[in-house]
Coordinates of C-alpha atoms in Angstrom, one line a residue:
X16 CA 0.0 0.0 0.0
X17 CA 1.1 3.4 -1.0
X18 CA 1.8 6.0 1.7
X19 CA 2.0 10.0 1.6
X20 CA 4.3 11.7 3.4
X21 CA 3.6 15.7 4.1
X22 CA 6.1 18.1 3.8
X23 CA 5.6 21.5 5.7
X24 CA 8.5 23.2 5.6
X25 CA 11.9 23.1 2.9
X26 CA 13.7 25.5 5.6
X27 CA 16.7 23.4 5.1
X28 CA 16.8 23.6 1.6
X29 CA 18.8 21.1 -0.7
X30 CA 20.5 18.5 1.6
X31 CA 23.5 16.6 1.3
X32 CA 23.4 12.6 -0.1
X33 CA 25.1 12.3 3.0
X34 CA 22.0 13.1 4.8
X35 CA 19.6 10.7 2.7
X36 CA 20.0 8.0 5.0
X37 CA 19.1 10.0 8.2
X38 CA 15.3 10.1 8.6
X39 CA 15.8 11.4 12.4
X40 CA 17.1 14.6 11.3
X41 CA 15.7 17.8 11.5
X42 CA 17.5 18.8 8.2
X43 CA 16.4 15.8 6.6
X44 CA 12.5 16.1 7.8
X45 CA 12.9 20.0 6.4
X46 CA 15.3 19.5 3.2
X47 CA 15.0 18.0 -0.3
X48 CA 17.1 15.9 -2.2
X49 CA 16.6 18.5 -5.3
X50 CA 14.8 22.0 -5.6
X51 CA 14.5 22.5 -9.1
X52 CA 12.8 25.9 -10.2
X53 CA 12.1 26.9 -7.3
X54 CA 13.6 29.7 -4.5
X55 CA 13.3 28.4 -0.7
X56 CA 12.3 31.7 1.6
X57 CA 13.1 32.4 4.9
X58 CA 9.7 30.9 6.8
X59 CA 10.4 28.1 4.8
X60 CA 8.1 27.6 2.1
X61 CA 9.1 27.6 -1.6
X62 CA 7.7 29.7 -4.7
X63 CA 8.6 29.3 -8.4
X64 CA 11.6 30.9 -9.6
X65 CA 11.2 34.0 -11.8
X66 CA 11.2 33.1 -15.6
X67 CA 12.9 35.7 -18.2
X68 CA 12.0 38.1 -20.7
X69 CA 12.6 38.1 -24.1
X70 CA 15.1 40.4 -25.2
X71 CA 15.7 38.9 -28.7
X72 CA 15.7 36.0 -30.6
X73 CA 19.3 34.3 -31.0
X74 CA 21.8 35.6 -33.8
X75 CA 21.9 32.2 -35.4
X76 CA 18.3 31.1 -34.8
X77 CA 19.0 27.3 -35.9
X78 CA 21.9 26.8 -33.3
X79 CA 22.4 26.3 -30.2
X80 CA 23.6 29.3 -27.8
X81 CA 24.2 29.7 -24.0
X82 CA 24.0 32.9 -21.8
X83 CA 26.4 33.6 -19.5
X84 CA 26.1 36.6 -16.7
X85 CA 28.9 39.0 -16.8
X86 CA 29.5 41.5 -13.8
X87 CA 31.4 44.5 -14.3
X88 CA 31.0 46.2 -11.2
X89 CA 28.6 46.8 -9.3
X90 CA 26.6 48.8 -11.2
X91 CA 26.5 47.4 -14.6
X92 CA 25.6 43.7 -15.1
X93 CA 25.6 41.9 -18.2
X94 CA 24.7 39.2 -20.1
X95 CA 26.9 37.5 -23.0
X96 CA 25.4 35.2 -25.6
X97 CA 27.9 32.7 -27.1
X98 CA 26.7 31.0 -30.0
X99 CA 28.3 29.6 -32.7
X100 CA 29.6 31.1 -35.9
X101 CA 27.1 32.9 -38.3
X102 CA 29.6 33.8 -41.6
X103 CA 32.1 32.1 -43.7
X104 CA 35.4 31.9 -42.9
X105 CA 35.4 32.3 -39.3
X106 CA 34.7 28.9 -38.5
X107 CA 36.6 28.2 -35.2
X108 CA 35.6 31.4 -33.7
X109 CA 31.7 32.0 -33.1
X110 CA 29.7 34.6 -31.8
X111 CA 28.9 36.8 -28.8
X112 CA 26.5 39.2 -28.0
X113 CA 25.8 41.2 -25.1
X114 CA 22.8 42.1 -23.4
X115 CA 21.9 44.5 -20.6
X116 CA 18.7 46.3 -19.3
X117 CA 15.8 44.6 -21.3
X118 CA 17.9 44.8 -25.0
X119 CA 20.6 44.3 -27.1
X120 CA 24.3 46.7 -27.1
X121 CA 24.7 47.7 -30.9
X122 CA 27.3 49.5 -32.3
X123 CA 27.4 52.0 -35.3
X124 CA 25.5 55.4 -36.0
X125 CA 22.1 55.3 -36.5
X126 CA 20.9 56.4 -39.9
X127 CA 17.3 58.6 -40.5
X128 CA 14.6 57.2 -42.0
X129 CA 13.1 59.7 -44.0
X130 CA 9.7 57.6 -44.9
X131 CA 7.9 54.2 -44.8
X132 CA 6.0 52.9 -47.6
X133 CA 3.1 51.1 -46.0
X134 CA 2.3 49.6 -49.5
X135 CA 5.2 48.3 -50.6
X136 CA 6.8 47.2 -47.3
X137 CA 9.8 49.2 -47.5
X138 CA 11.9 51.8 -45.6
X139 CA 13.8 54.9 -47.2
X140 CA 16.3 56.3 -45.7
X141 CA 18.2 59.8 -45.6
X142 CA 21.4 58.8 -46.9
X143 CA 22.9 55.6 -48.0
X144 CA 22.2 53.1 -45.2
X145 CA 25.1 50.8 -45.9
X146 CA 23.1 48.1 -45.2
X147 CA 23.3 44.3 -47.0
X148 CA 20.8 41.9 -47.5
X149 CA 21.5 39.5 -44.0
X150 CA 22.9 41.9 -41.9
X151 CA 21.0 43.1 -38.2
X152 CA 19.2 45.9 -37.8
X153 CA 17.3 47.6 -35.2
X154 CA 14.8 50.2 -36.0
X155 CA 14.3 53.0 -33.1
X156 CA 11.9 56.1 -33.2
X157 CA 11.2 58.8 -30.7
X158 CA 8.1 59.1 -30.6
X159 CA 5.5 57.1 -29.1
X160 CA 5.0 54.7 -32.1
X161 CA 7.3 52.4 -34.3
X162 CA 5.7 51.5 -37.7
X163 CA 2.9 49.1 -37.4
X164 CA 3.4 45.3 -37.7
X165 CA 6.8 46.0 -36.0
X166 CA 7.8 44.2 -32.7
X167 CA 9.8 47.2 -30.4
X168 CA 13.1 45.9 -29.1
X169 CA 13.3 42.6 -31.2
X170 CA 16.1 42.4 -34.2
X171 CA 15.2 42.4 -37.9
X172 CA 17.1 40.9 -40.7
X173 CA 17.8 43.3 -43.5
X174 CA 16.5 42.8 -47.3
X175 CA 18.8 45.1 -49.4
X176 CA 16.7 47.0 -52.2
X177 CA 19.3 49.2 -53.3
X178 CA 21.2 52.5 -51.2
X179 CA 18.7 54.3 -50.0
X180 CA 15.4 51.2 -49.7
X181 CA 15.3 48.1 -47.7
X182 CA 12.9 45.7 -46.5
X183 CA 13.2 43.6 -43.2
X184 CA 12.2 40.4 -42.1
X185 CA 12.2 38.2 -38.5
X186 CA 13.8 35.1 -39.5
X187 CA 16.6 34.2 -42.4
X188 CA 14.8 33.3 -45.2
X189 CA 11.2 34.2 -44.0
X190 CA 8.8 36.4 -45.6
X191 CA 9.3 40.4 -45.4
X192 CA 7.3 41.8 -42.7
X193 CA 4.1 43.5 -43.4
X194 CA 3.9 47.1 -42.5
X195 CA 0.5 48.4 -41.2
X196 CA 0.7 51.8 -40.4
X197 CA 4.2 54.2 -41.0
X198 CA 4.6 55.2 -37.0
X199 CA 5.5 58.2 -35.2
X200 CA 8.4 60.5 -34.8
X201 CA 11.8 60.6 -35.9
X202 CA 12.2 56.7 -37.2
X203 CA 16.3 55.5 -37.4
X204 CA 17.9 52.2 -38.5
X205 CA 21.0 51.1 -36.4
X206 CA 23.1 48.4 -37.4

């Protein structure tokens, strides 16, 4: 026949293997072998471990990558994405990312967009945007709203039209996204 034993308290947290054997124990009547997901507080119950937000979807989206935390100082924490290599000829090497405060660190000047052509999907830009088909963007406004059919704070993948026009897209090789409305305020492209 198949007994239940009650647990009231997980004051002691995660015990030893050492312990296993030791019924008698106060540690061992208020422990766990394992305390997966979960954060033990001080009166000794247990809740569910925060989850995490998404910042962004993984520079190589078909491989595997791993984030590590990075601290600084005090003040600034960090963390890196290692993943493995998106472009030719850097084989051995991979990639890295960091990420702080909800997004991801980019580099490079952002360039205006000077309009958005709900109809045809596609972005013009002040001045040539040096962008190429494949390449990361992230598209910025200040003002209160980015272009419709946008995500804010997610990376898009660039499809080169020529200097001035491009297109962008979620995934490599997935369809162009489909604008909805052109936004508000002063829209940029950042690389």
């Amino acid at each position: 026949m198949r007994t239940r034993k009650h647990q009231f308290s997980f004051g002691a947290g995660e015990i030893s293997p050492e312990l296993y054997g030791r019924a008698d124990a106060a540690q061992y009547q208020a422990g766990a072998a394992e305390l997966k997901n979960f954060i033990v507080k001080a009166p000794g119950s247990v809740r569910s471990r925060p989850g995490f937000d998404l910042v962004g979807r993984s520079r190589n989206q078909s491989g595997r990558a791993e984030l590590f935390p990075f601290l600084f100082n005090t003040d600034q924490a960090y963390a890196v994405e290692l993943g493995p290599t998106t472009g030719p000829g850097a084989e051995d090497y991979g990639s890295f990312r960091f990420h702080r405060e909800g997004g991801t660190l980019k580099w490079g000047n952002p360039v205006a967009i000077a309009s958005v052509d709900v109809a045809d999907d596609m972005f013009t830009t002040e001045r040539p945007h040096g962008l190429n088909t494949g390449d990361e963007v992230w598209i910025t406004t200040d003002g209160s709203g980015i272009p419709g059919g946008l995500l804010v704070g997610i990376t898009f993948e660039v499809i080169n039209v020529d200097l001035l026009r491009f297109r962008v897209r979620l995934t490599t090789g997935g369809p162009q996204i489909d604008l909805l409305s052109e936004g508000t305020g002063n829209l940029s492209v950042t690389k």
